[in-house]
mmCIF file of C-alpha atoms and ligand atoms in Angstrom:
data_model
loop_
_atom_site.group_PDB
_atom_site.id
_atom_site.type_symbol
_atom_site.label_atom_id
_atom_site.label_comp_id
_atom_site.label_asym_id
_atom_site.label_seq_id
_atom_site.Cartn_x
_atom_site.Cartn_y
_atom_site.Cartn_z
ATOM 1 C CA MET R 1 0.000 0.000 0.000
ATOM 2 C CA THR R 2 1.360 3.336 -1.043
ATOM 3 C CA ARG R 3 0.942 6.070 1.500
ATOM 4 C CA THR R 4 1.071 9.755 0.849
ATOM 5 C CA ASP R 5 0.182 12.655 3.067
ATOM 6 C CA ALA R 6 -1.924 14.207 0.344
ATOM 7 C CA CYS R 7 -5.586 14.250 1.302
ATOM 8 C CA VAL R 8 -8.085 14.726 -1.478
ATOM 9 C CA PRO R 9 -11.726 15.824 -1.191
ATOM 10 C CA LEU R 10 -14.067 12.894 -1.535
ATOM 11 C CA THR R 11 -16.721 12.721 -4.206
ATOM 12 C CA VAL R 12 -19.948 10.907 -3.338
ATOM 13 C CA ARG R 13 -22.240 9.342 -5.906
ATOM 14 C CA GLU R 14 -25.506 7.637 -5.018
ATOM 15 C CA GLY R 15 -24.517 7.439 -1.366
ATOM 16 C CA ARG R 16 -21.196 5.759 -2.022
ATOM 17 C CA ALA R 17 -17.667 7.083 -1.914
ATOM 18 C CA VAL R 18 -16.117 7.516 -5.343
ATOM 19 C CA CYS R 19 -12.523 6.424 -5.891
ATOM 20 C CA PRO R 20 -10.419 9.503 -6.746
ATOM 21 C CA ALA R 21 -8.010 7.314 -8.693
ATOM 22 C CA CYS R 22 -10.324 5.561 -11.153
ATOM 23 C CA GLY R 23 -13.677 7.288 -10.603
ATOM 24 C CA GLY R 24 -15.447 4.041 -9.722
ATOM 25 C CA ARG R 25 -17.891 3.681 -6.854
ATOM 26 C CA THR R 26 -16.539 1.919 -3.780
ATOM 27 C CA GLN R 27 -18.370 -0.115 -1.144
ATOM 28 C CA VAL R 28 -17.985 2.679 1.414
ATOM 29 C CA VAL R 29 -21.344 4.193 2.313
ATOM 30 C CA ILE R 30 -21.409 7.945 2.925
ATOM 31 C CA LEU R 31 -24.291 9.426 4.896
ATOM 32 C CA SER R 32 -25.425 13.030 4.665
ATOM 33 C CA ASP R 33 -23.757 13.825 7.993
ATOM 34 C CA THR R 34 -20.688 11.651 7.528
ATOM 35 C CA VAL R 35 -17.394 13.370 8.281
ATOM 36 C CA LEU R 36 -14.130 11.832 7.138
ATOM 37 C CA ILE R 37 -10.679 13.130 7.989
ATOM 38 C CA LYS R 38 -7.704 11.421 6.392
ATOM 39 C CA PHE R 39 -9.737 8.318 5.686
ATOM 40 C CA PRO R 40 -7.856 5.628 3.778
ATOM 41 C CA LEU R 41 -10.346 4.811 1.064
ATOM 42 C CA PHE R 42 -9.595 1.475 -0.553
ATOM 43 C CA CYS R 43 -10.871 0.744 -4.020
ATOM 44 C CA LYS R 44 -11.319 -2.893 -4.971
ATOM 45 C CA LYS R 45 -11.488 -1.955 -8.615
ATOM 46 C CA CYS R 46 -8.031 -0.400 -9.001
ATOM 47 C CA LYS R 47 -6.637 -1.666 -5.672
ATOM 48 C CA THR R 48 -5.520 1.792 -4.662
ATOM 49 C CA THR R 49 -5.762 3.344 -1.225
ATOM 50 C CA THR R 50 -6.299 7.096 -1.248
ATOM 51 C CA LEU R 51 -6.480 9.390 1.759
ATOM 52 C CA VAL R 52 -9.691 11.356 1.489
ATOM 53 C CA GLU R 53 -11.584 13.934 3.494
ATOM 54 C CA TYR R 54 -15.276 14.672 3.458
ATOM 55 C CA GLY R 55 -17.687 17.028 5.194
ATOM 56 C CA GLN R 56 -14.931 18.683 7.150
ATOM 57 C CA SER R 57 -15.633 22.280 6.166
ATOM 58 C CA GLN R 58 -19.307 21.948 6.993
ATOM 59 C CA SER R 59 -18.647 20.753 10.545
ATOM 60 C CA LEU R 60 -16.229 23.501 11.497
ATOM 61 C CA ARG R 61 -19.008 25.578 13.011
ATOM 62 C CA ALA R 62 -19.430 24.301 16.528
HETATM 63 ZN ZN1 LIG P 101 -10.351 2.961 -7.977
#
């Protein structure tokens, strides 16, 4: 598994996390209030793990 410190914004399609590497839908379910920070998203399709973030900016207001 290749690790980088780069964290990319996650794209969600039909409630599932989309692989930033190949654009395919993964098995990871994303809810409307899901927050991910440096989540290692693994894609079975291209067998790539990508660090992603999601919903972070929306939850900054406490
Ligand atoms: Zn992929």
